[in-house]
């Protein structure tokens, strides 16, 4: 897939998944637009559960919007994410996951995930 093309089908998008570091399995994120337009195809092609916010319920997008804001601290809006080096992405991912969040009672997402896994 070329760097300027957005995945629109399950077959194209399945190559864009990211493996969660916790061993929980593949994770796929998309926005309401071209990249998630074929979410049914994506689910069928990959076996992933795909969750899409309701168009009229912007409150469901809070985490998405917050994460976008965090990412913009490292990369400006027009950044082509297909061109980033994996090591750079992993470094930023680690930094974001180590930040405490009010929504997690001031734990980091990494710590909250660790605790959730240990309880199951």
PDB file of N, CA and C in Angstrom, residues 4-112:
ATOM      1  N   UNK A   4       0.465   7.287   0.832  1.00  0.00           N
ATOM      2  CA  UNK A   4      -0.602   8.281   0.866  1.00  0.00           C
ATOM      3  C   UNK A   4      -1.997   7.668   0.854  1.00  0.00           C
ATOM      4  N   UNK A   5      -2.094   6.388   0.713  1.00  0.00           N
ATOM      5  CA  UNK A   5      -3.398   5.734   0.623  1.00  0.00           C
ATOM      6  C   UNK A   5      -3.873   5.283   1.997  1.00  0.00           C
ATOM      7  N   UNK A   6      -5.120   5.520   2.280  1.00  0.00           N
ATOM      8  CA  UNK A   6      -5.712   5.109   3.545  1.00  0.00           C
ATOM      9  C   UNK A   6      -6.364   3.747   3.364  1.00  0.00           C
ATOM     10  N   UNK A   7      -6.160   2.789   4.283  1.00  0.00           N
ATOM     11  CA  UNK A   7      -6.805   1.489   4.157  1.00  0.00           C
ATOM     12  C   UNK A   7      -8.320   1.630   4.188  1.00  0.00           C
ATOM     13  N   UNK A   8      -9.017   0.985   3.253  1.00  0.00           N
ATOM     14  CA  UNK A   8     -10.469   1.084   3.244  1.00  0.00           C
ATOM     15  C   UNK A   8     -11.147  -0.271   3.241  1.00  0.00           C
ATOM     16  N   UNK A   9     -10.406  -1.332   3.049  1.00  0.00           N
ATOM     17  CA  UNK A   9     -11.020  -2.648   3.066  1.00  0.00           C
ATOM     18  C   UNK A   9     -10.333  -3.510   4.102  1.00  0.00           C
ATOM     19  N   UNK A  10     -10.999  -4.563   4.505  1.00  0.00           N
ATOM     20  CA  UNK A  10     -10.413  -5.458   5.494  1.00  0.00           C
ATOM     21  C   UNK A  10      -9.070  -6.002   5.049  1.00  0.00           C
ATOM     22  N   UNK A  11      -8.944  -6.329   3.773  1.00  0.00           N
ATOM     23  CA  UNK A  11      -7.691  -6.881   3.277  1.00  0.00           C
ATOM     24  C   UNK A  11      -6.575  -5.858   3.362  1.00  0.00           C
ATOM     25  N   UNK A  12      -6.841  -4.625   2.937  1.00  0.00           N
ATOM     26  CA  UNK A  12      -5.820  -3.581   2.987  1.00  0.00           C
ATOM     27  C   UNK A  12      -5.496  -3.219   4.425  1.00  0.00           C
ATOM     28  N   UNK A  13      -6.511  -3.050   5.247  1.00  0.00           N
ATOM     29  CA  UNK A  13      -6.312  -2.563   6.619  1.00  0.00           C
ATOM     30  C   UNK A  13      -5.685  -3.613   7.517  1.00  0.00           C
ATOM     31  N   UNK A  14      -5.867  -4.892   7.196  1.00  0.00           N
ATOM     32  CA  UNK A  14      -5.352  -5.913   8.096  1.00  0.00           C
ATOM     33  C   UNK A  14      -3.837  -5.833   8.232  1.00  0.00           C
ATOM     34  N   UNK A  15      -3.148  -5.303   7.241  1.00  0.00           N
ATOM     35  CA  UNK A  15      -1.710  -5.144   7.335  1.00  0.00           C
ATOM     36  C   UNK A  15      -1.299  -3.968   8.194  1.00  0.00           C
ATOM     37  N   UNK A  16      -2.245  -3.178   8.644  1.00  0.00           N
ATOM     38  CA  UNK A  16      -1.938  -1.988   9.421  1.00  0.00           C
ATOM     39  C   UNK A  16      -2.168  -2.194  10.909  1.00  0.00           C
ATOM     40  N   UNK A  17      -2.385  -3.415  11.331  1.00  0.00           N
ATOM     41  CA  UNK A  17      -2.620  -3.649  12.753  1.00  0.00           C
ATOM     42  C   UNK A  17      -1.341  -3.542  13.543  1.00  0.00           C
ATOM     43  N   UNK A  18      -1.476  -3.307  14.816  1.00  0.00           N
ATOM     44  CA  UNK A  18      -0.341  -3.174  15.722  1.00  0.00           C
ATOM     45  C   UNK A  18      -0.492  -4.243  16.792  1.00  0.00           C
ATOM     46  N   UNK A  19       0.561  -4.919  17.120  1.00  0.00           N
ATOM     47  CA  UNK A  19       0.507  -5.928  18.180  1.00  0.00           C
ATOM     48  C   UNK A  19       0.634  -5.250  19.532  1.00  0.00           C
ATOM     49  N   UNK A  20      -0.300  -5.535  20.403  1.00  0.00           N
ATOM     50  CA  UNK A  20      -0.251  -4.961  21.749  1.00  0.00           C
ATOM     51  C   UNK A  20       0.903  -5.592  22.508  1.00  0.00           C
ATOM     52  N   UNK A  21       1.673  -4.783  23.200  1.00  0.00           N
ATOM     53  CA  UNK A  21       2.850  -5.256  23.914  1.00  0.00           C
ATOM     54  C   UNK A  21       2.522  -6.225  25.028  1.00  0.00           C
ATOM     55  N   UNK A  22       1.276  -6.244  25.494  1.00  0.00           N
ATOM     56  CA  UNK A  22       0.902  -7.095  26.612  1.00  0.00           C
ATOM     57  C   UNK A  22       0.609  -8.522  26.185  1.00  0.00           C
ATOM     58  N   UNK A  23       0.618  -8.777  24.875  1.00  0.00           N
ATOM     59  CA  UNK A  23       0.291 -10.105  24.404  1.00  0.00           C
ATOM     60  C   UNK A  23      -1.210 -10.325  24.305  1.00  0.00           C
ATOM     61  N   UNK A  24      -2.001  -9.256  24.396  1.00  0.00           N
ATOM     62  CA  UNK A  24      -3.449  -9.391  24.307  1.00  0.00           C
ATOM     63  C   UNK A  24      -3.918  -9.635  22.885  1.00  0.00           C
ATOM     64  N   UNK A  25      -3.064  -9.403  21.912  1.00  0.00           N
ATOM     65  CA  UNK A  25      -3.435  -9.661  20.536  1.00  0.00           C
ATOM     66  C   UNK A  25      -3.404  -8.401  19.704  1.00  0.00           C
ATOM     67  N   UNK A  26      -3.886  -8.499  18.467  1.00  0.00           N
ATOM     68  CA  UNK A  26      -3.813  -7.365  17.563  1.00  0.00           C
ATOM     69  C   UNK A  26      -4.804  -6.268  17.938  1.00  0.00           C
ATOM     70  N   UNK A  27      -4.416  -5.041  17.658  1.00  0.00           N
ATOM     71  CA  UNK A  27      -5.247  -3.878  17.927  1.00  0.00           C
ATOM     72  C   UNK A  27      -5.297  -3.063  16.649  1.00  0.00           C
ATOM     73  N   UNK A  28      -6.447  -2.544  16.306  1.00  0.00           N
ATOM     74  CA  UNK A  28      -6.577  -1.699  15.114  1.00  0.00           C
ATOM     75  C   UNK A  28      -7.352  -0.465  15.513  1.00  0.00           C
ATOM     76  N   UNK A  29      -6.853   0.684  15.152  1.00  0.00           N
ATOM     77  CA  UNK A  29      -7.517   1.935  15.468  1.00  0.00           C
ATOM     78  C   UNK A  29      -7.827   2.670  14.182  1.00  0.00           C
ATOM     79  N   UNK A  30      -8.976   3.290  14.131  1.00  0.00           N
ATOM     80  CA  UNK A  30      -9.339   4.081  12.964  1.00  0.00           C
ATOM     81  C   UNK A  30     -10.294   5.176  13.357  1.00  0.00           C
ATOM     82  N   UNK A  31     -10.461   6.126  12.492  1.00  0.00           N
ATOM     83  CA  UNK A  31     -11.333   7.244  12.727  1.00  0.00           C
ATOM     84  C   UNK A  31     -12.606   7.035  11.916  1.00  0.00           C
ATOM     85  N   UNK A  32     -13.606   7.881  12.126  1.00  0.00           N
ATOM     86  CA  UNK A  32     -14.801   7.804  11.286  1.00  0.00           C
ATOM     87  C   UNK A  32     -14.501   8.533  10.006  1.00  0.00           C
ATOM     88  N   UNK A  33     -14.179   7.847   9.021  1.00  0.00           N
ATOM     89  CA  UNK A  33     -13.805   8.423   7.742  1.00  0.00           C
ATOM     90  C   UNK A  33     -13.408   7.292   6.829  1.00  0.00           C
ATOM     91  N   UNK A  34     -12.577   7.604   5.875  1.00  0.00           N
ATOM     92  CA  UNK A  34     -12.171   6.594   4.904  1.00  0.00           C
ATOM     93  C   UNK A  34     -11.523   5.385   5.557  1.00  0.00           C
ATOM     94  N   UNK A  35     -10.715   5.624   6.625  1.00  0.00           N
ATOM     95  CA  UNK A  35      -9.980   4.502   7.192  1.00  0.00           C
ATOM     96  C   UNK A  35     -10.865   3.519   7.955  1.00  0.00           C
ATOM     97  N   UNK A  36     -12.077   3.903   8.314  1.00  0.00           N
ATOM     98  CA  UNK A  36     -12.956   2.976   9.027  1.00  0.00           C
ATOM     99  C   UNK A  36     -14.223   2.657   8.222  1.00  0.00           C
ATOM    100  N   UNK A  37     -14.301   3.194   6.999  1.00  0.00           N
ATOM    101  CA  UNK A  37     -15.485   2.992   6.178  1.00  0.00           C
ATOM    102  C   UNK A  37     -15.762   1.510   5.923  1.00  0.00           C
ATOM    103  N   UNK A  38     -14.736   0.703   5.837  1.00  0.00           N
ATOM    104  CA  UNK A  38     -14.906  -0.721   5.584  1.00  0.00           C
ATOM    105  C   UNK A  38     -14.734  -1.562   6.828  1.00  0.00           C
ATOM    106  N   UNK A  39     -15.216  -1.063   7.974  1.00  0.00           N
ATOM    107  CA  UNK A  39     -14.961  -1.772   9.231  1.00  0.00           C
ATOM    108  C   UNK A  39     -15.553  -3.169   9.266  1.00  0.00           C
ATOM    109  N   UNK A  40     -16.674  -3.395   8.563  1.00  0.00           N
ATOM    110  CA  UNK A  40     -17.235  -4.750   8.531  1.00  0.00           C
ATOM    111  C   UNK A  40     -16.279  -5.697   7.808  1.00  0.00           C
ATOM    112  N   UNK A  41     -15.689  -5.210   6.704  1.00  0.00           N
ATOM    113  CA  UNK A  41     -14.723  -6.018   5.961  1.00  0.00           C
ATOM    114  C   UNK A  41     -13.485  -6.298   6.806  1.00  0.00           C
ATOM    115  N   UNK A  42     -13.044  -5.282   7.547  1.00  0.00           N
ATOM    116  CA  UNK A  42     -11.886  -5.440   8.420  1.00  0.00           C
ATOM    117  C   UNK A  42     -12.144  -6.522   9.460  1.00  0.00           C
ATOM    118  N   UNK A  43     -13.309  -6.469  10.096  1.00  0.00           N
ATOM    119  CA  UNK A  43     -13.654  -7.467  11.114  1.00  0.00           C
ATOM    120  C   UNK A  43     -13.689  -8.868  10.507  1.00  0.00           C
ATOM    121  N   UNK A  44     -14.301  -8.993   9.342  1.00  0.00           N
ATOM    122  CA  UNK A  44     -14.400 -10.306   8.694  1.00  0.00           C
ATOM    123  C   UNK A  44     -13.038 -10.837   8.265  1.00  0.00           C
ATOM    124  N   UNK A  45     -12.178  -9.963   7.749  1.00  0.00           N
ATOM    125  CA  UNK A  45     -10.879 -10.392   7.234  1.00  0.00           C
ATOM    126  C   UNK A  45      -9.876 -10.720   8.330  1.00  0.00           C
ATOM    127  N   UNK A  46     -10.013 -10.081   9.496  1.00  0.00           N
ATOM    128  CA  UNK A  46      -8.993 -10.232  10.530  1.00  0.00           C
ATOM    129  C   UNK A  46      -9.463 -10.967  11.778  1.00  0.00           C
ATOM    130  N   UNK A  47     -10.780 -11.058  11.959  1.00  0.00           N
ATOM    131  CA  UNK A  47     -11.300 -11.647  13.180  1.00  0.00           C
ATOM    132  C   UNK A  47     -11.256 -10.700  14.363  1.00  0.00           C
ATOM    133  N   UNK A  48     -10.899  -9.417  14.112  1.00  0.00           N
ATOM    134  CA  UNK A  48     -10.842  -8.422  15.181  1.00  0.00           C
ATOM    135  C   UNK A  48     -12.235  -7.909  15.513  1.00  0.00           C
ATOM    136  N   UNK A  49     -12.428  -7.517  16.757  1.00  0.00           N
ATOM    137  CA  UNK A  49     -13.623  -6.776  17.129  1.00  0.00           C
ATOM    138  C   UNK A  49     -13.356  -5.327  16.763  1.00  0.00           C
ATOM    139  N   UNK A  50     -14.239  -4.713  15.991  1.00  0.00           N
ATOM    140  CA  UNK A  50     -14.069  -3.330  15.562  1.00  0.00           C
ATOM    141  C   UNK A  50     -15.169  -2.499  16.207  1.00  0.00           C
ATOM    142  N   UNK A  51     -14.776  -1.436  16.890  1.00  0.00           N
ATOM    143  CA  UNK A  51     -15.720  -0.568  17.568  1.00  0.00           C
ATOM    144  C   UNK A  51     -15.710   0.793  16.899  1.00  0.00           C
ATOM    145  N   UNK A  52     -16.885   1.301  16.578  1.00  0.00           N
ATOM    146  CA  UNK A  52     -17.015   2.586  15.909  1.00  0.00           C
ATOM    147  C   UNK A  52     -17.934   3.465  16.751  1.00  0.00           C
ATOM    148  N   UNK A  53     -17.510   4.698  16.994  1.00  0.00           N
ATOM    149  CA  UNK A  53     -18.345   5.637  17.753  1.00  0.00           C
ATOM    150  C   UNK A  53     -19.588   5.986  16.956  1.00  0.00           C
ATOM    151  N   UNK A  54     -20.692   6.176  17.664  1.00  0.00           N
ATOM    152  CA  UNK A  54     -21.918   6.649  17.018  1.00  0.00           C
ATOM    153  C   UNK A  54     -21.695   8.078  16.558  1.00  0.00           C
ATOM    154  N   UNK A  55     -22.150   8.403  15.351  1.00  0.00           N
ATOM    155  CA  UNK A  55     -21.934   9.739  14.787  1.00  0.00           C
ATOM    156  C   UNK A  55     -22.505  10.842  15.673  1.00  0.00           C
ATOM    157  N   UNK A  56     -23.618  10.602  16.314  1.00  0.00           N
ATOM    158  CA  UNK A  56     -24.278  11.642  17.104  1.00  0.00           C
ATOM    159  C   UNK A  56     -23.808  11.662  18.555  1.00  0.00           C
ATOM    160  N   UNK A  57     -22.825  10.853  18.914  1.00  0.00           N
ATOM    161  CA  UNK A  57     -22.366  10.756  20.298  1.00  0.00           C
ATOM    162  C   UNK A  57     -20.872  11.080  20.395  1.00  0.00           C
ATOM    163  N   UNK A  58     -20.556  12.350  20.231  1.00  0.00           N
ATOM    164  CA  UNK A  58     -19.150  12.755  20.240  1.00  0.00           C
ATOM    165  C   UNK A  58     -18.472  12.479  21.568  1.00  0.00           C
ATOM    166  N   UNK A  59     -19.238  12.377  22.636  1.00  0.00           N
ATOM    167  CA  UNK A  59     -18.646  12.072  23.944  1.00  0.00           C
ATOM    168  C   UNK A  59     -17.933  10.727  23.925  1.00  0.00           C
ATOM    169  N   UNK A  60     -18.295   9.837  23.010  1.00  0.00           N
ATOM    170  CA  UNK A  60     -17.638   8.534  22.919  1.00  0.00           C
ATOM    171  C   UNK A  60     -16.209   8.662  22.392  1.00  0.00           C
ATOM    172  N   UNK A  61     -15.880   9.798  21.820  1.00  0.00           N
ATOM    173  CA  UNK A  61     -14.572   9.986  21.199  1.00  0.00           C
ATOM    174  C   UNK A  61     -13.551  10.626  22.133  1.00  0.00           C
ATOM    175  N   UNK A  62     -13.860  10.782  23.388  1.00  0.00           N
ATOM    176  CA  UNK A  62     -12.966  11.479  24.309  1.00  0.00           C
ATOM    177  C   UNK A  62     -11.558  10.924  24.345  1.00  0.00           C
ATOM    178  N   UNK A  63     -11.430   9.611  24.489  1.00  0.00           N
ATOM    179  CA  UNK A  63     -10.099   9.006  24.537  1.00  0.00           C
ATOM    180  C   UNK A  63      -9.372   9.190  23.219  1.00  0.00           C
ATOM    181  N   UNK A  64     -10.082   9.039  22.129  1.00  0.00           N
ATOM    182  CA  UNK A  64      -9.491   9.228  20.811  1.00  0.00           C
ATOM    183  C   UNK A  64      -8.946  10.642  20.659  1.00  0.00           C
ATOM    184  N   UNK A  65      -9.759  11.623  21.027  1.00  0.00           N
ATOM    185  CA  UNK A  65      -9.332  13.018  20.887  1.00  0.00           C
ATOM    186  C   UNK A  65      -8.170  13.338  21.829  1.00  0.00           C
ATOM    187  N   UNK A  66      -8.206  12.809  23.041  1.00  0.00           N
ATOM    188  CA  UNK A  66      -7.110  13.025  23.984  1.00  0.00           C
ATOM    189  C   UNK A  66      -5.815  12.416  23.450  1.00  0.00           C
ATOM    190  N   UNK A  67      -5.900  11.211  22.928  1.00  0.00           N
ATOM    191  CA  UNK A  67      -4.717  10.541  22.388  1.00  0.00           C
ATOM    192  C   UNK A  67      -4.165  11.307  21.190  1.00  0.00           C
ATOM    193  N   UNK A  68      -5.046  11.813  20.337  1.00  0.00           N
ATOM    194  CA  UNK A  68      -4.594  12.616  19.201  1.00  0.00           C
ATOM    195  C   UNK A  68      -3.826  13.838  19.697  1.00  0.00           C
ATOM    196  N   UNK A  69      -4.339  14.482  20.743  1.00  0.00           N
ATOM    197  CA  UNK A  69      -3.640  15.627  21.317  1.00  0.00           C
ATOM    198  C   UNK A  69      -2.271  15.257  21.854  1.00  0.00           C
ATOM    199  N   UNK A  70      -2.176  14.102  22.508  1.00  0.00           N
ATOM    200  CA  UNK A  70      -0.878  13.638  23.008  1.00  0.00           C
ATOM    201  C   UNK A  70       0.088  13.373  21.858  1.00  0.00           C
ATOM    202  N   UNK A  71      -0.391  12.715  20.813  1.00  0.00           N
ATOM    203  CA  UNK A  71       0.472  12.416  19.661  1.00  0.00           C
ATOM    204  C   UNK A  71       0.974  13.689  18.993  1.00  0.00           C
ATOM    205  N   UNK A  72       0.152  14.718  18.988  1.00  0.00           N
ATOM    206  CA  UNK A  72       0.543  15.983  18.350  1.00  0.00           C
ATOM    207  C   UNK A  72       1.656  16.692  19.120  1.00  0.00           C
ATOM    208  N   UNK A  73       1.935  16.279  20.343  1.00  0.00           N
ATOM    209  CA  UNK A  73       3.077  16.832  21.065  1.00  0.00           C
ATOM    210  C   UNK A  73       4.384  16.374  20.419  1.00  0.00           C
ATOM    211  N   UNK A  74       4.355  15.240  19.740  1.00  0.00           N
ATOM    212  CA  UNK A  74       5.549  14.717  19.065  1.00  0.00           C
ATOM    213  C   UNK A  74       5.529  14.995  17.568  1.00  0.00           C
ATOM    214  N   UNK A  75       4.356  14.852  16.953  1.00  0.00           N
ATOM    215  CA  UNK A  75       4.256  14.979  15.499  1.00  0.00           C
ATOM    216  C   UNK A  75       3.158  15.969  15.138  1.00  0.00           C
ATOM    217  N   UNK A  76       3.442  16.950  14.282  1.00  0.00           N
ATOM    218  CA  UNK A  76       2.421  17.923  13.876  1.00  0.00           C
ATOM    219  C   UNK A  76       1.324  17.286  13.029  1.00  0.00           C
ATOM    220  N   UNK A  77       0.210  17.984  12.893  1.00  0.00           N
ATOM    221  CA  UNK A  77      -0.966  17.499  12.176  1.00  0.00           C
ATOM    222  C   UNK A  77      -0.726  16.854  10.826  1.00  0.00           C
ATOM    223  N   UNK A  78       0.078  17.433   9.947  1.00  0.00           N
ATOM    224  CA  UNK A  78       0.205  16.826   8.620  1.00  0.00           C
ATOM    225  C   UNK A  78       1.196  15.655   8.535  1.00  0.00           C
ATOM    226  N   UNK A  79       1.648  15.131   9.657  1.00  0.00           N
ATOM    227  CA  UNK A  79       2.632  14.046   9.638  1.00  0.00           C
ATOM    228  C   UNK A  79       2.085  12.812   8.922  1.00  0.00           C
ATOM    229  N   UNK A  80       2.883  12.228   8.056  1.00  0.00           N
ATOM    230  CA  UNK A  80       2.539  10.975   7.390  1.00  0.00           C
ATOM    231  C   UNK A  80       3.057   9.851   8.282  1.00  0.00           C
ATOM    232  N   UNK A  81       2.161   9.178   8.985  1.00  0.00           N
ATOM    233  CA  UNK A  81       2.568   8.157   9.949  1.00  0.00           C
ATOM    234  C   UNK A  81       3.158   6.914   9.294  1.00  0.00           C
ATOM    235  N   UNK A  82       2.927   6.732   8.014  1.00  0.00           N
ATOM    236  CA  UNK A  82       3.514   5.581   7.313  1.00  0.00           C
ATOM    237  C   UNK A  82       5.026   5.730   7.176  1.00  0.00           C
ATOM    238  N   UNK A  83       5.550   6.961   7.318  1.00  0.00           N
ATOM    239  CA  UNK A  83       6.968   7.193   7.111  1.00  0.00           C
ATOM    240  C   UNK A  83       7.778   7.147   8.408  1.00  0.00           C
ATOM    241  N   UNK A  84       7.146   7.005   9.543  1.00  0.00           N
ATOM    242  CA  UNK A  84       7.847   7.014  10.826  1.00  0.00           C
ATOM    243  C   UNK A  84       8.599   5.707  11.045  1.00  0.00           C
ATOM    244  N   UNK A  85       9.728   5.803  11.705  1.00  0.00           N
ATOM    245  CA  UNK A  85      10.509   4.613  12.065  1.00  0.00           C
ATOM    246  C   UNK A  85       9.843   3.919  13.246  1.00  0.00           C
ATOM    247  N   UNK A  86       9.831   2.594  13.235  1.00  0.00           N
ATOM    248  CA  UNK A  86       9.195   1.819  14.293  1.00  0.00           C
ATOM    249  C   UNK A  86       9.768   2.158  15.668  1.00  0.00           C
ATOM    250  N   UNK A  87      11.073   2.335  15.758  1.00  0.00           N
ATOM    251  CA  UNK A  87      11.702   2.668  17.037  1.00  0.00           C
ATOM    252  C   UNK A  87      11.194   3.977  17.610  1.00  0.00           C
ATOM    253  N   UNK A  88      10.989   4.966  16.749  1.00  0.00           N
ATOM    254  CA  UNK A  88      10.463   6.258  17.184  1.00  0.00           C
ATOM    255  C   UNK A  88       9.030   6.108  17.696  1.00  0.00           C
ATOM    256  N   UNK A  89       8.218   5.353  16.971  1.00  0.00           N
ATOM    257  CA  UNK A  89       6.828   5.125  17.382  1.00  0.00           C
ATOM    258  C   UNK A  89       6.789   4.395  18.724  1.00  0.00           C
ATOM    259  N   UNK A  90       7.633   3.395  18.892  1.00  0.00           N
ATOM    260  CA  UNK A  90       7.671   2.638  20.155  1.00  0.00           C
ATOM    261  C   UNK A  90       8.104   3.517  21.325  1.00  0.00           C
ATOM    262  N   UNK A  91       9.056   4.417  21.081  1.00  0.00           N
ATOM    263  CA  UNK A  91       9.516   5.330  22.131  1.00  0.00           C
ATOM    264  C   UNK A  91       8.373   6.249  22.583  1.00  0.00           C
ATOM    265  N   UNK A  92       7.628   6.793  21.625  1.00  0.00           N
ATOM    266  CA  UNK A  92       6.500   7.674  21.953  1.00  0.00           C
ATOM    267  C   UNK A  92       5.388   6.874  22.626  1.00  0.00           C
ATOM    268  N   UNK A  93       5.130   5.670  22.139  1.00  0.00           N
ATOM    269  CA  UNK A  93       4.117   4.801  22.746  1.00  0.00           C
ATOM    270  C   UNK A  93       4.440   4.547  24.213  1.00  0.00           C
ATOM    271  N   UNK A  94       5.686   4.236  24.500  1.00  0.00           N
ATOM    272  CA  UNK A  94       6.105   3.989  25.880  1.00  0.00           C
ATOM    273  C   UNK A  94       5.914   5.232  26.737  1.00  0.00           C
ATOM    274  N   UNK A  95       6.264   6.379  26.195  1.00  0.00           N
ATOM    275  CA  UNK A  95       6.115   7.630  26.931  1.00  0.00           C
ATOM    276  C   UNK A  95       4.646   7.926  27.243  1.00  0.00           C
ATOM    277  N   UNK A  96       3.781   7.764  26.248  1.00  0.00           N
ATOM    278  CA  UNK A  96       2.344   8.013  26.450  1.00  0.00           C
ATOM    279  C   UNK A  96       1.764   7.021  27.449  1.00  0.00           C
ATOM    280  N   UNK A  97       2.137   5.758  27.342  1.00  0.00           N
ATOM    281  CA  UNK A  97       1.593   4.742  28.241  1.00  0.00           C
ATOM    282  C   UNK A  97       2.126   4.841  29.657  1.00  0.00           C
ATOM    283  N   UNK A  98       3.192   5.611  29.860  1.00  0.00           N
ATOM    284  CA  UNK A  98       3.754   5.790  31.199  1.00  0.00           C
ATOM    285  C   UNK A  98       3.173   7.022  31.911  1.00  0.00           C
ATOM    286  N   UNK A  99       2.410   7.847  31.199  1.00  0.00           N
ATOM    287  CA  UNK A  99       1.818   9.049  31.788  1.00  0.00           C
ATOM    288  C   UNK A  99       0.596   8.697  32.623  1.00  0.00           C
ATOM    289  N   UNK A 100       0.501   9.278  33.787  1.00  0.00           N
ATOM    290  CA  UNK A 100      -0.679   9.020  34.626  1.00  0.00           C
ATOM    291  C   UNK A 100      -1.881   9.753  34.050  1.00  0.00           C
ATOM    292  N   UNK A 101      -3.072   9.209  34.328  1.00  0.00           N
ATOM    293  CA  UNK A 101      -4.324   9.775  33.821  1.00  0.00           C
ATOM    294  C   UNK A 101      -5.325   9.926  34.953  1.00  0.00           C
ATOM    295  N   UNK A 102      -6.016  11.052  34.987  1.00  0.00           N
ATOM    296  CA  UNK A 102      -7.068  11.269  35.979  1.00  0.00           C
ATOM    297  C   UNK A 102      -8.142  10.193  35.856  1.00  0.00           C
ATOM    298  N   UNK A 103      -8.472   9.821  34.618  1.00  0.00           N
ATOM    299  CA  UNK A 103      -9.514   8.815  34.383  1.00  0.00           C
ATOM    300  C   UNK A 103      -9.140   7.440  34.932  1.00  0.00           C
ATOM    301  N   UNK A 104      -7.864   7.228  35.197  1.00  0.00           N
ATOM    302  CA  UNK A 104      -7.380   5.951  35.734  1.00  0.00           C
ATOM    303  C   UNK A 104      -6.934   6.112  37.188  1.00  0.00           C
ATOM    304  N   UNK A 105      -7.541   7.087  37.865  1.00  0.00           N
ATOM    305  CA  UNK A 105      -7.200   7.378  39.264  1.00  0.00           C
ATOM    306  C   UNK A 105      -5.702   7.635  39.410  1.00  0.00           C
ATOM    307  N   UNK A 106      -5.162   8.383  38.487  1.00  0.00           N
ATOM    308  CA  UNK A 106      -3.767   8.818  38.439  1.00  0.00           C
ATOM    309  C   UNK A 106      -2.769   7.674  38.305  1.00  0.00           C
ATOM    310  N   UNK A 107      -3.223   6.583  37.721  1.00  0.00           N
ATOM    311  CA  UNK A 107      -2.300   5.520  37.327  1.00  0.00           C
ATOM    312  C   UNK A 107      -1.970   5.721  35.852  1.00  0.00           C
ATOM    313  N   UNK A 108      -0.891   5.143  35.422  1.00  0.00           N
ATOM    314  CA  UNK A 108      -0.571   5.158  33.995  1.00  0.00           C
ATOM    315  C   UNK A 108      -1.393   4.063  33.308  1.00  0.00           C
ATOM    316  N   UNK A 109      -1.647   4.207  32.010  1.00  0.00           N
ATOM    317  CA  UNK A 109      -2.335   3.129  31.289  1.00  0.00           C
ATOM    318  C   UNK A 109      -1.585   1.803  31.401  1.00  0.00           C
ATOM    319  N   UNK A 110      -0.259   1.856  31.379  1.00  0.00           N
ATOM    320  CA  UNK A 110       0.530   0.627  31.487  1.00  0.00           C
ATOM    321  C   UNK A 110       0.268  -0.056  32.828  1.00  0.00           C
ATOM    322  N   UNK A 111       0.238   0.722  33.898  1.00  0.00           N
ATOM    323  CA  UNK A 111       0.000   0.159  35.232  1.00  0.00           C
ATOM    324  C   UNK A 111      -1.436  -0.350  35.358  1.00  0.00           C
ATOM    325  N   UNK A 112      -2.407   0.401  34.839  1.00  0.00           N
ATOM    326  CA  UNK A 112      -3.800  -0.024  34.891  1.00  0.00           C
ATOM    327  C   UNK A 112      -3.998  -1.341  34.136  1.00  0.00           C
TER     328      UNK A 112
END
